[in-house]
PDB file of C-alpha atoms in Angstrom:
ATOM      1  CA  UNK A 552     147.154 216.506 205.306  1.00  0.00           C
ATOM      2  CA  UNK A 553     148.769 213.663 206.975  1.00  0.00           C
ATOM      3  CA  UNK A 554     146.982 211.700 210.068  1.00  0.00           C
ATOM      4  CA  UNK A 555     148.547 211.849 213.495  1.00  0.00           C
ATOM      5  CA  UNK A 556     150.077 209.055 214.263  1.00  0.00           C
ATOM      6  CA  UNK A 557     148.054 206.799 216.020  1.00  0.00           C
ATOM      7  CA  UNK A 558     148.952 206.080 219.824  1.00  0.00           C
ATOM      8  CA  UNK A 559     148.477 203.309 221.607  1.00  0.00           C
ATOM      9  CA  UNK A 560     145.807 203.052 224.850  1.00  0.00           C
ATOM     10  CA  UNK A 561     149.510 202.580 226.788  1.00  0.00           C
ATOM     11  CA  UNK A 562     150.736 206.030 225.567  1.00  0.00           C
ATOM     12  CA  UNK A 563     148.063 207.842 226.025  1.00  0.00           C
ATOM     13  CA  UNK A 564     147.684 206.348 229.409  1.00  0.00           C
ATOM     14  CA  UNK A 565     151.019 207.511 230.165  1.00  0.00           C
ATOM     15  CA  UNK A 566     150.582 211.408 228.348  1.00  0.00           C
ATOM     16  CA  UNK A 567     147.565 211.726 230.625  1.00  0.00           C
ATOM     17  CA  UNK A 568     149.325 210.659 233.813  1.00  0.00           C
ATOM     18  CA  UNK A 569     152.358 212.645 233.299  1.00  0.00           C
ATOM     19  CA  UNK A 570     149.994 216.335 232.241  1.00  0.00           C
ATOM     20  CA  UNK A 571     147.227 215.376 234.903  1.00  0.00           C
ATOM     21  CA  UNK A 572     149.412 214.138 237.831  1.00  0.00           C
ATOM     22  CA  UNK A 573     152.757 215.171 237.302  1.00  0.00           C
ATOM     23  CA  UNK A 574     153.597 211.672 236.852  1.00  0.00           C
ATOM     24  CA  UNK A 575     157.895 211.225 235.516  1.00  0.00           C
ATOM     25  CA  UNK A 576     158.381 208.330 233.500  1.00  0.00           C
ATOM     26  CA  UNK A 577     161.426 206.185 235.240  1.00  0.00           C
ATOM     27  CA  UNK A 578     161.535 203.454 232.609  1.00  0.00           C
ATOM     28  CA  UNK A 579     159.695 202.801 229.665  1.00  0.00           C
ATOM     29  CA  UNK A 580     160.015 199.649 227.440  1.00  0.00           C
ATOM     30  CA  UNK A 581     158.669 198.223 224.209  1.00  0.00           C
ATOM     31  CA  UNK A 582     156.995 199.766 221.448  1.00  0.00           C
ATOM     32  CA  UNK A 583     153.682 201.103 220.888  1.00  0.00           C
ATOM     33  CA  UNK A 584     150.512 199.060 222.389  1.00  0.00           C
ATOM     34  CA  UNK A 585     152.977 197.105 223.837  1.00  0.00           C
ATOM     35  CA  UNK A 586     155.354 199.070 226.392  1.00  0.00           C
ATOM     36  CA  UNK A 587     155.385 198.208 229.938  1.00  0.00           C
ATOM     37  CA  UNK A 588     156.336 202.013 231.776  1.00  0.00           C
ATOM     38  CA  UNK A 589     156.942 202.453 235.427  1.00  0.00           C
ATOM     39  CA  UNK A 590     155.696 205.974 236.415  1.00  0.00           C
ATOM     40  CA  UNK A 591     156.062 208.114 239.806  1.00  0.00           C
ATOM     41  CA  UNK A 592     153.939 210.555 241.570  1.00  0.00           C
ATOM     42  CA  UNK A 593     155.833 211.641 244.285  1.00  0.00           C
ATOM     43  CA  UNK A 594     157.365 208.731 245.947  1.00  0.00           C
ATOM     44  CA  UNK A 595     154.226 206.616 244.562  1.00  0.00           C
ATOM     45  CA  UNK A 596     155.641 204.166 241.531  1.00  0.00           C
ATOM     46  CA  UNK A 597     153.531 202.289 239.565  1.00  0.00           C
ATOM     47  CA  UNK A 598     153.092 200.283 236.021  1.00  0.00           C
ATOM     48  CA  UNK A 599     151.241 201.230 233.240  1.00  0.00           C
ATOM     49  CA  UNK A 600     150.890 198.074 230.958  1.00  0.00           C
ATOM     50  CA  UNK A 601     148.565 196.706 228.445  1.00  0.00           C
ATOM     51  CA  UNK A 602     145.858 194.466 229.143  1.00  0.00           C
ATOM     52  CA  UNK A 603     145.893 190.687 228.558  1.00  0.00           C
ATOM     53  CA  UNK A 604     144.209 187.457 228.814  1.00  0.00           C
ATOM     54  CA  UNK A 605     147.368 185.516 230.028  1.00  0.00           C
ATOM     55  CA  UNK A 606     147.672 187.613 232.939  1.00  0.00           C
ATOM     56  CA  UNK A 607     143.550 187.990 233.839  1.00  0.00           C
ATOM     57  CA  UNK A 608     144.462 191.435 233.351  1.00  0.00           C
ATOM     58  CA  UNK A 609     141.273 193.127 232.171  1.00  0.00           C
ATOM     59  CA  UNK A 610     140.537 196.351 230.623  1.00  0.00           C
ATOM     60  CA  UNK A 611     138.322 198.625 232.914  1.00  0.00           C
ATOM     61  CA  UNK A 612     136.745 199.906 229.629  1.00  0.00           C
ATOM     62  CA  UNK A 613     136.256 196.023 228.745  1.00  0.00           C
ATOM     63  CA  UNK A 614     134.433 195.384 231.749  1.00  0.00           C
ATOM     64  CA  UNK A 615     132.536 198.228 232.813  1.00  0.00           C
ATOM     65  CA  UNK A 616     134.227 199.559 235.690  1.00  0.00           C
ATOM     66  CA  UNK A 617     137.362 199.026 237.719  1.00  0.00           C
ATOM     67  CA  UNK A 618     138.455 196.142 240.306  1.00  0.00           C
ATOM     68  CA  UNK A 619     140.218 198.768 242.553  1.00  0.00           C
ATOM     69  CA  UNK A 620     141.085 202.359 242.531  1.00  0.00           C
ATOM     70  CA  UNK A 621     143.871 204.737 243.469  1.00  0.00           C
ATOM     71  CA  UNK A 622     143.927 207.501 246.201  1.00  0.00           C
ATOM     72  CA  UNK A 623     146.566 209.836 245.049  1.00  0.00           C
ATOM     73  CA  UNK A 624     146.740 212.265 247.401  1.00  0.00           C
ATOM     74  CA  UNK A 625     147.962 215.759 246.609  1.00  0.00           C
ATOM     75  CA  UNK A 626     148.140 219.421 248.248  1.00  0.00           C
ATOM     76  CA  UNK A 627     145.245 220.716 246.224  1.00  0.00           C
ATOM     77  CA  UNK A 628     142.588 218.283 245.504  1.00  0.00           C
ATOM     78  CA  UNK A 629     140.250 220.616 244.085  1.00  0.00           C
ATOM     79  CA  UNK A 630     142.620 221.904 241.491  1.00  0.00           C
ATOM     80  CA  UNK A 631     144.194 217.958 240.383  1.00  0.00           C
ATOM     81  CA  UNK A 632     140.616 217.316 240.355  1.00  0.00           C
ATOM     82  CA  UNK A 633     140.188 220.443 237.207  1.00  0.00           C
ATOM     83  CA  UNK A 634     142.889 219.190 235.512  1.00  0.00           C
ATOM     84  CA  UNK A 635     141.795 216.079 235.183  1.00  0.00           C
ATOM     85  CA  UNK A 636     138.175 216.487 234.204  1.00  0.00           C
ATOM     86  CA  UNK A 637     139.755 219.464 231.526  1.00  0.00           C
ATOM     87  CA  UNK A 638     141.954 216.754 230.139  1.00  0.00           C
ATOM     88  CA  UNK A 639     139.783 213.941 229.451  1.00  0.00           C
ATOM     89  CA  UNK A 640     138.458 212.431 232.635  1.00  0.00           C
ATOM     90  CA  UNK A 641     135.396 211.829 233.798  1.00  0.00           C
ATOM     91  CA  UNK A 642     134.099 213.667 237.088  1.00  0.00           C
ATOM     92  CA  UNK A 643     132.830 210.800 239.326  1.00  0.00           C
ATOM     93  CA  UNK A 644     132.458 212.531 242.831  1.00  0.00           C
ATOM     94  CA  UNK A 645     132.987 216.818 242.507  1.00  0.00           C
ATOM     95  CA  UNK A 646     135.364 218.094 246.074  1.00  0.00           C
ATOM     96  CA  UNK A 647     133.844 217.557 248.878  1.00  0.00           C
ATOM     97  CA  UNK A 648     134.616 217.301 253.111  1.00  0.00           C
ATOM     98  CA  UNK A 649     134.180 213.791 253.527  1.00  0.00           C
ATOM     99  CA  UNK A 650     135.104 211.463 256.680  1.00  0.00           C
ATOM    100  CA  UNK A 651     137.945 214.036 257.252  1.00  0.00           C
ATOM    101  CA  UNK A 652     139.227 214.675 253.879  1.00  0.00           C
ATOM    102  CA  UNK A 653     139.188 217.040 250.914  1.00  0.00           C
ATOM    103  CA  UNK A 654     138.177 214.110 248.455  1.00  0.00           C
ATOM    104  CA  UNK A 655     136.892 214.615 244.929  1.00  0.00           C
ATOM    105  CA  UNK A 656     136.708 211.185 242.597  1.00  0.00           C
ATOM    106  CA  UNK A 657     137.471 210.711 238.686  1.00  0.00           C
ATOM    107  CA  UNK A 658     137.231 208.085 236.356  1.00  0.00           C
ATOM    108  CA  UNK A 659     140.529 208.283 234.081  1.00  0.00           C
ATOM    109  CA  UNK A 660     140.209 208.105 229.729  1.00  0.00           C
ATOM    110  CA  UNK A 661     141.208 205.112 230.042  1.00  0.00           C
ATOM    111  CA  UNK A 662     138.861 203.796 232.786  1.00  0.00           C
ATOM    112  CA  UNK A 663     140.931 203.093 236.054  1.00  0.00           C
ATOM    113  CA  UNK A 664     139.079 205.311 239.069  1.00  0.00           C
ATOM    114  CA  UNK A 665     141.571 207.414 241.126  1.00  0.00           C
ATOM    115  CA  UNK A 666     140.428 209.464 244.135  1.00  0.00           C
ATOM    116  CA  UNK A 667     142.065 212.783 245.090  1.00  0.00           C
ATOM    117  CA  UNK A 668     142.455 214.068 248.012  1.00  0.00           C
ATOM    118  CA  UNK A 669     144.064 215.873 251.114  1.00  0.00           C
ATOM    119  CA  UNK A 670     143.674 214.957 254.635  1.00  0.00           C
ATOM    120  CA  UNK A 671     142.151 217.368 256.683  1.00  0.00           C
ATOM    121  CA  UNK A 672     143.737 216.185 259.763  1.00  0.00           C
ATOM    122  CA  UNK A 673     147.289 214.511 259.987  1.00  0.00           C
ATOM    123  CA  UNK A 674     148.184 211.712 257.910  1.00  0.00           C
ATOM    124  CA  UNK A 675     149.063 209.441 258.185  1.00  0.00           C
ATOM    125  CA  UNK A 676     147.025 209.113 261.061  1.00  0.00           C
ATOM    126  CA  UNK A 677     149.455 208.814 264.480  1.00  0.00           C
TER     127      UNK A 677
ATOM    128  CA  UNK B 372     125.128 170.299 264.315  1.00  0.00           C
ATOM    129  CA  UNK B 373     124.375 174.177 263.290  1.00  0.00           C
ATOM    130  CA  UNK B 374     126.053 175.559 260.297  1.00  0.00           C
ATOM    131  CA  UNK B 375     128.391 177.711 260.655  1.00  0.00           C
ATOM    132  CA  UNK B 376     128.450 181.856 260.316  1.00  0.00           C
ATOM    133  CA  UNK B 377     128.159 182.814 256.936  1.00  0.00           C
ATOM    134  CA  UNK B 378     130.714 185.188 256.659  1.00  0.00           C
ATOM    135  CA  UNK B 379     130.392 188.222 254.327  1.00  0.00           C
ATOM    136  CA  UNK B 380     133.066 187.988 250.863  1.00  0.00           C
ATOM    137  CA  UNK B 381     134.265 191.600 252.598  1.00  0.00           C
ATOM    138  CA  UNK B 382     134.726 190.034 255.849  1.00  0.00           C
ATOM    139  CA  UNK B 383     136.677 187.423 254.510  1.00  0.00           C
ATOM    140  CA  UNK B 384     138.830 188.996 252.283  1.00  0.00           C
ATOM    141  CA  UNK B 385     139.947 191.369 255.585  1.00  0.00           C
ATOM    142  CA  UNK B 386     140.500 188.356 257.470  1.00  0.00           C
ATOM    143  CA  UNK B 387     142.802 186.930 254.586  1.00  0.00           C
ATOM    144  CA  UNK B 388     144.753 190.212 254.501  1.00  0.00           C
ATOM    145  CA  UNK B 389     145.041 190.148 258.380  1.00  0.00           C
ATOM    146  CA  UNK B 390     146.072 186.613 258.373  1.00  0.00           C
ATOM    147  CA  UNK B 391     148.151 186.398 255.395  1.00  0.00           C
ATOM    148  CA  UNK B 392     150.044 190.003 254.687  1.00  0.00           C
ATOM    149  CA  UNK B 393     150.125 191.362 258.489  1.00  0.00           C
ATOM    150  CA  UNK B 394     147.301 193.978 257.748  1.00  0.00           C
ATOM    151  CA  UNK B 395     145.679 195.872 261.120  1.00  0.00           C
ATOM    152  CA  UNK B 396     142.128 197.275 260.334  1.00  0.00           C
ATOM    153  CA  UNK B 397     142.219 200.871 261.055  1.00  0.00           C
ATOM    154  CA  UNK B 398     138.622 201.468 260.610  1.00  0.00           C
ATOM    155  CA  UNK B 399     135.700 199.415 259.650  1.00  0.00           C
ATOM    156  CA  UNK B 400     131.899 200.265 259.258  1.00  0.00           C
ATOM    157  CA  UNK B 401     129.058 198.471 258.216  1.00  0.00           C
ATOM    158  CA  UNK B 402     127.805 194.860 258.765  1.00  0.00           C
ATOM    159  CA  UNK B 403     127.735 191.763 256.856  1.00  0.00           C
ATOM    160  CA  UNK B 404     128.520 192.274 253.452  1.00  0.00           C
ATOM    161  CA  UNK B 405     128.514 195.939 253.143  1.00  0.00           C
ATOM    162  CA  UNK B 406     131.168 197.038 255.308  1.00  0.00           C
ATOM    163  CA  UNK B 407     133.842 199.548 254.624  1.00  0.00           C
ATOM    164  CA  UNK B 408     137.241 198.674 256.747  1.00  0.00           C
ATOM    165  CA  UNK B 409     140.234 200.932 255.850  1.00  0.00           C
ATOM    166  CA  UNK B 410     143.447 198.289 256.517  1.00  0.00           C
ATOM    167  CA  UNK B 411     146.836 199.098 256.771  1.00  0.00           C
ATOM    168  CA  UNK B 412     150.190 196.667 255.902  1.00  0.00           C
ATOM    169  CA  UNK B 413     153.158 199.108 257.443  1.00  0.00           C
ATOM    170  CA  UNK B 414     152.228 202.318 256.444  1.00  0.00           C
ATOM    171  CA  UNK B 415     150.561 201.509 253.158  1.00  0.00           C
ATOM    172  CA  UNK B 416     146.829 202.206 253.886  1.00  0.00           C
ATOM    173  CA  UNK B 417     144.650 200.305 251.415  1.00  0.00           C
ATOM    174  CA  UNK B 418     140.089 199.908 251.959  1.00  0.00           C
ATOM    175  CA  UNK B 419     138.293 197.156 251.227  1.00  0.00           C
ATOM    176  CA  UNK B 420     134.418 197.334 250.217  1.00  0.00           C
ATOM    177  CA  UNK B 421     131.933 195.426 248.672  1.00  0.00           C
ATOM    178  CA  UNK B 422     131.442 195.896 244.331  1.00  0.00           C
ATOM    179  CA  UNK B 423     128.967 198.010 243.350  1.00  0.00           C
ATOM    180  CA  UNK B 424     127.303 199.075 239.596  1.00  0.00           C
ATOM    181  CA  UNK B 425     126.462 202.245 241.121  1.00  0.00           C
ATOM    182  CA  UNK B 426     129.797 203.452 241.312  1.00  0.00           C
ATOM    183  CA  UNK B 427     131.260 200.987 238.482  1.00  0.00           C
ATOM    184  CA  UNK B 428     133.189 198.709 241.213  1.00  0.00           C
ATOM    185  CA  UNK B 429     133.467 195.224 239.526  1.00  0.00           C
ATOM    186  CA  UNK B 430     134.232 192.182 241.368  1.00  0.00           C
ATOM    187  CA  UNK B 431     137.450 190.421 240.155  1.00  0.00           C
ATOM    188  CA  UNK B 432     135.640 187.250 240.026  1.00  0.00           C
ATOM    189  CA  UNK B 433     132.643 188.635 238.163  1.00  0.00           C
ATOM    190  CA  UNK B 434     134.713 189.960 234.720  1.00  0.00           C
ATOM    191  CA  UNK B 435     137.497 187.298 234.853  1.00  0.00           C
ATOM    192  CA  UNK B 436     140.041 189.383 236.058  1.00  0.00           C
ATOM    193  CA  UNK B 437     141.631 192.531 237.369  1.00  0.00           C
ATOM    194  CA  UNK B 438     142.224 196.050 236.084  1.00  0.00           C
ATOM    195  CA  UNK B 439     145.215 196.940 238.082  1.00  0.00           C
ATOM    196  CA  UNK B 440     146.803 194.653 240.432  1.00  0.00           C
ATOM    197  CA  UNK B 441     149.612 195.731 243.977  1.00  0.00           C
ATOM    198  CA  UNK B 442     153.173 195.429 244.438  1.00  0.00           C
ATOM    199  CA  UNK B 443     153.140 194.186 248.194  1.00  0.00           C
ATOM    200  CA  UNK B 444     157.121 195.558 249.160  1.00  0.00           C
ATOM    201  CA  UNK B 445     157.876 192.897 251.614  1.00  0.00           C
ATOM    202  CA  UNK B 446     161.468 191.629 253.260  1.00  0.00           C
ATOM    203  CA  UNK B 447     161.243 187.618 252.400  1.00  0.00           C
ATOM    204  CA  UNK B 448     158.612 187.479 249.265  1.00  0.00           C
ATOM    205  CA  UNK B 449     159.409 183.876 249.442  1.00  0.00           C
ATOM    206  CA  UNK B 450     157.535 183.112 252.698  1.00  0.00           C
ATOM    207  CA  UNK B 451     154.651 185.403 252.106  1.00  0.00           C
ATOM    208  CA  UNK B 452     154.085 184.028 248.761  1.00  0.00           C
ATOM    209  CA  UNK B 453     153.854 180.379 250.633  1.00  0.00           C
ATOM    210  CA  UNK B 454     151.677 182.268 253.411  1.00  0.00           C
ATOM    211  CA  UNK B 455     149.489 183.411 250.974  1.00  0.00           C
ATOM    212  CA  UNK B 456     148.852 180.443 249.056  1.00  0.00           C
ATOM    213  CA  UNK B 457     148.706 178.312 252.021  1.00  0.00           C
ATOM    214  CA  UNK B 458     145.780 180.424 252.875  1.00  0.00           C
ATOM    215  CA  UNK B 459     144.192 180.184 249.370  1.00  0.00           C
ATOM    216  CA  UNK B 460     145.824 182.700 247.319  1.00  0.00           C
ATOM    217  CA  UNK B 461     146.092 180.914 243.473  1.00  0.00           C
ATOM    218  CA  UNK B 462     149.905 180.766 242.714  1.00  0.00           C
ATOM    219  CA  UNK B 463     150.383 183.138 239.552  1.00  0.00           C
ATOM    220  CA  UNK B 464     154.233 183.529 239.491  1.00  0.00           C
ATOM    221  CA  UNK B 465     156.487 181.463 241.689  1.00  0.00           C
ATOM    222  CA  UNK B 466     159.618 183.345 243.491  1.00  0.00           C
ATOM    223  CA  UNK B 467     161.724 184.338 241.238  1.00  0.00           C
ATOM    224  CA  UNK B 468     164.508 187.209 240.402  1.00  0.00           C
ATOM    225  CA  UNK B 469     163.541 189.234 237.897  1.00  0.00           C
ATOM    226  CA  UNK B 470     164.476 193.045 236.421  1.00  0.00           C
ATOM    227  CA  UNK B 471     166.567 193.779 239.692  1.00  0.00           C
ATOM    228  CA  UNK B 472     163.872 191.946 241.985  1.00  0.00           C
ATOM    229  CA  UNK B 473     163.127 188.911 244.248  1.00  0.00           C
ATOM    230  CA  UNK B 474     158.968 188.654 242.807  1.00  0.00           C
ATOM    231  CA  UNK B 475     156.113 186.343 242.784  1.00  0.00           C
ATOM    232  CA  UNK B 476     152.490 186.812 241.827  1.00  0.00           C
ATOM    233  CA  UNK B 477     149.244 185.602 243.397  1.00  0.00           C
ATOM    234  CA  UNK B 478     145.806 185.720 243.203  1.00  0.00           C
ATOM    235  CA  UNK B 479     144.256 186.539 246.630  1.00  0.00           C
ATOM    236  CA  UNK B 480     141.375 184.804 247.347  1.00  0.00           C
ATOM    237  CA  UNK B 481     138.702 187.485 246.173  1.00  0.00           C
ATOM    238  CA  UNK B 482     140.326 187.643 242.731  1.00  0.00           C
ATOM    239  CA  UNK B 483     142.571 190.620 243.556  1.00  0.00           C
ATOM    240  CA  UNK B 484     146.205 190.671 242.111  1.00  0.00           C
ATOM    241  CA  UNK B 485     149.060 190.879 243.953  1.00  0.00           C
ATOM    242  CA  UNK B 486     153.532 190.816 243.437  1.00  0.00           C
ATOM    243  CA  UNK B 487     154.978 190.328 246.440  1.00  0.00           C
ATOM    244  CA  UNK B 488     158.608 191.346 246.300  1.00  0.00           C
ATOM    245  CA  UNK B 489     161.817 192.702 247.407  1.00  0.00           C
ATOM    246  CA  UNK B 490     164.162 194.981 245.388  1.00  0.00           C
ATOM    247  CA  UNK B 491     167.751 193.661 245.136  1.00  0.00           C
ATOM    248  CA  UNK B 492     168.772 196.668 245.000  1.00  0.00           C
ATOM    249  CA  UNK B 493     168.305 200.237 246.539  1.00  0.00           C
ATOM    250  CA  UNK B 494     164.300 201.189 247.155  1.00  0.00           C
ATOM    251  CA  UNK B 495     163.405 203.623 245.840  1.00  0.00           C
ATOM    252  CA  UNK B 496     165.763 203.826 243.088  1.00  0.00           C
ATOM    253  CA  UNK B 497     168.263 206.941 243.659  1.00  0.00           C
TER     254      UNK B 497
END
């Protein structure tokens, strides 16, 4: 038997966000731990990179939590929600009606907290 | 002579992001320290709130760092960055052009990250 290869924190980051979110890689450079990728949900682009002390940028798993966190919203929270606890994250806050939205909360594998949801009402707001 | 208000690390990180970025509060609840506001810069929506274990919300300045930082789209990156700093952001990356951008990087005065840029090109790419 041979290992798997081993993959990076980065690439797994990435796997996760493309089978959880739907997330399309738009560019992708470097190798291994070290890639910088630019992902999209939707219109919403953002960066997966590695962490680093030059930068302050700090691993959530590092420090025990997470300076900020996402709203991603989506059509069905409930069911983004399922696929991201069955694929490795962590169920912060279970679907719920709150302040006007279908909102359910989730700590990723790799420690950055989205939230999901779906305005109940128009949104953006007018 | 009276000292003045002590105003709340929330409070003043709102005020910074009215003052500095053009943000319009949208909502806010709470007093002190342990309000909520929801903020908005154009249409991009973001909350601010006050760190918490219970929910794993670190404070940039407690852990050194941040675990994601926000690409702040803006037409002349150049005179925010200088607005922002003037109002006691910590310079991280002066204006510059760089992979098809005009960008520079802050540190905002509660320890959150920030680029502040402008593609050179089309936004969103095609």
């Amino acid at each position: 038997m041979t290992a798997p290869p081993r993959r990076s924190r980065s690439t797994e980051a990435v796997a996760f966000y493309q089978a959880t979110f739907g997330a399309i890689v738009l560019h992708r450079v470097g190798e291994g731990e070290d890639i910088v990728a630019q992902l999209a949900i939707g219109n919403a682009a953002f960066w997966v990179a590695r962490a680093g002390s030059a930068g302050q940028r700090v691993h959530p798993k590092a420090v025990g939590g997470a300076t900020g966190r996402t709203l991603l919203v989506v059509d069905d929270p409930d069911a983004v929600f399922g696929q991201a606890v069955t694929a490795g994250a962590t169920p912060t806050a279970q679907p719920a009606n709150e302040h006007g939205w279908r909102l359910a909360r989730i700590t990723d594998p790799s420690g950055h907290h989205w939230e999901i949801g779906r305005p109940l009402g128009a949104w953006p707001p007018p």
